[in-house]
Amino acid sequence: MTTDAAGATAPRSLLDLTLAELEREFVVAGLSPLHARALWRALHHGLKQDFSDATDFLPPLRRWVAQQVGGERRFFIEAPNQTADIASTDRLTRKFLLRLADGQTIETVVMGFKGRHTACLSTQAGCAMGCVFCATGQMGFVRHLRPGEIVAQVRHAQLALHAAGSEGLRNLVLMGMGEPLHNYDSVMTALEIITDRRGLNIGPSRITISTVGVVPGILRLAMERRPYHLAVSLHGATEAERSALVPASQRWPLAELMAACRSYFARTGRRIFFEWTLIAGANDSPAQAERLGVLLTGLDAHVNLIPLNPTDGFTGTATPSAVAKAFQQVLQTAGIPSTIRQRRGIDVAAGCGQLRADKFRMSRPVLG
Ligand code: SAH
Ligand code: SF4
């Protein structure tokens, strides 16, 4: 429970808690941690939105729920309000607009085929990093999301997939609204909850954290040996070119960022994904591809090339497909593997803060 300036206490989201924290709550209340585990299963495995039909709860747990969630309202079950559910024209991507308790709206995207669905999660409302081509950056920063608000997006996506008769999620990418490493602690707590085998059970190797290049966060991921994939949004291979697109490069310059990536690789031995939004005439020339190849030499790198998804606040246009292929060819010659993402493919769709509703038509989604 949190206390505001007037001394009033606000209920706490049950989804903010890890299993260890939930167990502690029960032990402090003089109850067995086994009840915490039953509650955890109902929340994260059963995906319960309320406990009225939780007939397997033993009487002490039922009493705890009646008191703590009901009567005293120390806790609540996070369930953001869905304000829109929009399917892409190819019906492979579905975007949810979710309204949080304080009225902020975030986006969660689910994409892919049966059995291979990926959800793209938001980690902040807005973003402080101000990348010039990004719709979320153009909004500015509103606030960090709590762990429960990140976990709730996974639950929402799972429930939607189940309702469509589909298998659950396979992969998660933290490529929605916001900069995950600017909200490090909440993101790590959320991922601890999401990967728990007794709950949502999404394997850490199926999760990718995408960062604009928050150097302290990258070093911390390596130090703490976090088991997730790392993607770094580069977009420029010289300081001047990168800073023009990514203002955060002035705070964590390209040289420092690459040093952090090398140190991450030295410590973890992990491949790093580099994202490159292809903008016609800005960062898509063969010379720029060559410089990128040099920059990544010695790393186990994979480059994801993402043709720009136009946004209202930026006049740039997407690189034509032939130019993207030529860029890729230069990288290949330099020995750097890369993938050109479809415009409505994973990365573009995954940059869910970047999806504009007018690119979608309202329809009954058919994921599954
Ligand atoms: N803040 C993190 C994660 C969210 S953005 C980051 O920047 O990495 C996820 C990806 O979408 C980033 O690689 C970002 O550069 C890319 N992106 C943002 N706006 C885009 C746009 N309009 N078109 C194509 N990719 C975009
Ligand atoms: Fe923030 Fe990522 Fe958008 Fe940059 S691209 S403004 S870091 S969400």
mmCIF file with all atom_site columns, C-alpha atoms and ligand atoms in Angstrom, residues 124 126-131 133-138 176-179 211-212 233 235 246 354, ligand 2:
data_model
loop_
_atom_site.group_PDB
_atom_site.id
_atom_site.type_symbol
_atom_site.label_atom_id
_atom_site.label_alt_id
_atom_site.label_comp_id
_atom_site.label_asym_id
_atom_site.label_entity_id
_atom_site.label_seq_id
_atom_site.pdbx_PDB_ins_code
_atom_site.Cartn_x
_atom_site.Cartn_y
_atom_site.Cartn_z
_atom_site.occupancy
_atom_site.B_iso_or_equiv
_atom_site.pdbx_formal_charge
_atom_site.auth_seq_id
_atom_site.auth_comp_id
_atom_site.auth_asym_id
_atom_site.auth_atom_id
_atom_site.pdbx_PDB_model_num
ATOM   1  C  CA  . GLN A 1 124 ? 6.447  3.936  -20.113 1.00 0.00 ? 124 GLN A CA  1
ATOM   2  C  CA  . GLY A 1 126 ? 5.431  8.507  -23.521 1.00 0.00 ? 126 GLY A CA  1
ATOM   3  C  CA  . CYS A 1 127 ? 9.222  8.587  -23.672 1.00 0.00 ? 127 CYS A CA  1
ATOM   4  C  CA  . ALA A 1 128 ? 11.877 11.081 -22.630 1.00 0.00 ? 128 ALA A CA  1
ATOM   5  C  CA  . MET A 1 129 ? 14.389 10.198 -25.344 1.00 0.00 ? 129 MET A CA  1
ATOM   6  C  CA  . GLY A 1 130 ? 12.902 12.268 -28.161 1.00 0.00 ? 130 GLY A CA  1
ATOM   7  C  CA  . CYS A 1 131 ? 14.002 10.257 -31.222 1.00 0.00 ? 131 CYS A CA  1
ATOM   8  C  CA  . PHE A 1 133 ? 11.077 9.883  -36.125 1.00 0.00 ? 133 PHE A CA  1
ATOM   9  C  CA  . CYS A 1 134 ? 9.222  8.192  -33.268 1.00 0.00 ? 134 CYS A CA  1
ATOM   10 C  CA  . ALA A 1 135 ? 5.592  8.973  -32.405 1.00 0.00 ? 135 ALA A CA  1
ATOM   11 C  CA  . THR A 1 136 ? 6.161  8.119  -28.738 1.00 0.00 ? 136 THR A CA  1
ATOM   12 C  CA  . GLY A 1 137 ? 9.217  10.376 -28.620 1.00 0.00 ? 137 GLY A CA  1
ATOM   13 C  CA  . GLN A 1 138 ? 7.131  13.142 -30.171 1.00 0.00 ? 138 GLN A CA  1
ATOM   14 C  CA  . GLY A 1 176 ? 6.436  -0.541 -27.437 1.00 0.00 ? 176 GLY A CA  1
ATOM   15 C  CA  . MET A 1 177 ? 6.062  2.897  -25.937 1.00 0.00 ? 177 MET A CA  1
ATOM   16 C  CA  . GLY A 1 178 ? 8.939  4.018  -23.790 1.00 0.00 ? 178 GLY A CA  1
ATOM   17 C  CA  . GLU A 1 179 ? 12.553 3.262  -23.037 1.00 0.00 ? 179 GLU A CA  1
ATOM   18 C  CA  . THR A 1 211 ? 17.095 0.191  -25.819 1.00 0.00 ? 211 THR A CA  1
ATOM   19 C  CA  . VAL A 1 212 ? 17.953 3.505  -27.408 1.00 0.00 ? 212 VAL A CA  1
ATOM   20 C  CA  . SER A 1 233 ? 18.690 1.048  -31.575 1.00 0.00 ? 233 SER A CA  1
ATOM   21 C  CA  . HIS A 1 235 ? 20.260 4.405  -36.632 1.00 0.00 ? 235 HIS A CA  1
ATOM   22 C  CA  . VAL A 1 246 ? 18.563 10.203 -31.551 1.00 0.00 ? 246 VAL A CA  1
ATOM   23 C  CA  . GLN A 1 354 ? 4.750  4.291  -33.714 1.00 0.00 ? 354 GLN A CA  1
HETATM 24 FE FE1 . SF4 B 2 .   ? 11.769 6.495  -26.961 1.00 0.00 ? 2   SF4 B FE1 1
HETATM 25 FE FE2 . SF4 B 2 .   ? 12.493 4.326  -28.355 1.00 0.00 ? 2   SF4 B FE2 1
HETATM 26 FE FE3 . SF4 B 2 .   ? 10.801 6.167  -29.390 1.00 0.00 ? 2   SF4 B FE3 1
HETATM 27 FE FE4 . SF4 B 2 .   ? 13.372 6.758  -29.069 1.00 0.00 ? 2   SF4 B FE4 1
HETATM 28 S  S1  . SF4 B 2 .   ? 12.508 5.188  -30.418 1.00 0.00 ? 2   SF4 B S1  1
HETATM 29 S  S2  . SF4 B 2 .   ? 11.647 8.072  -28.525 1.00 0.00 ? 2   SF4 B S2  1
HETATM 30 S  S3  . SF4 B 2 .   ? 13.819 5.706  -27.186 1.00 0.00 ? 2   SF4 B S3  1
HETATM 31 S  S4  . SF4 B 2 .   ? 10.409 4.851  -27.648 1.00 0.00 ? 2   SF4 B S4  1
#
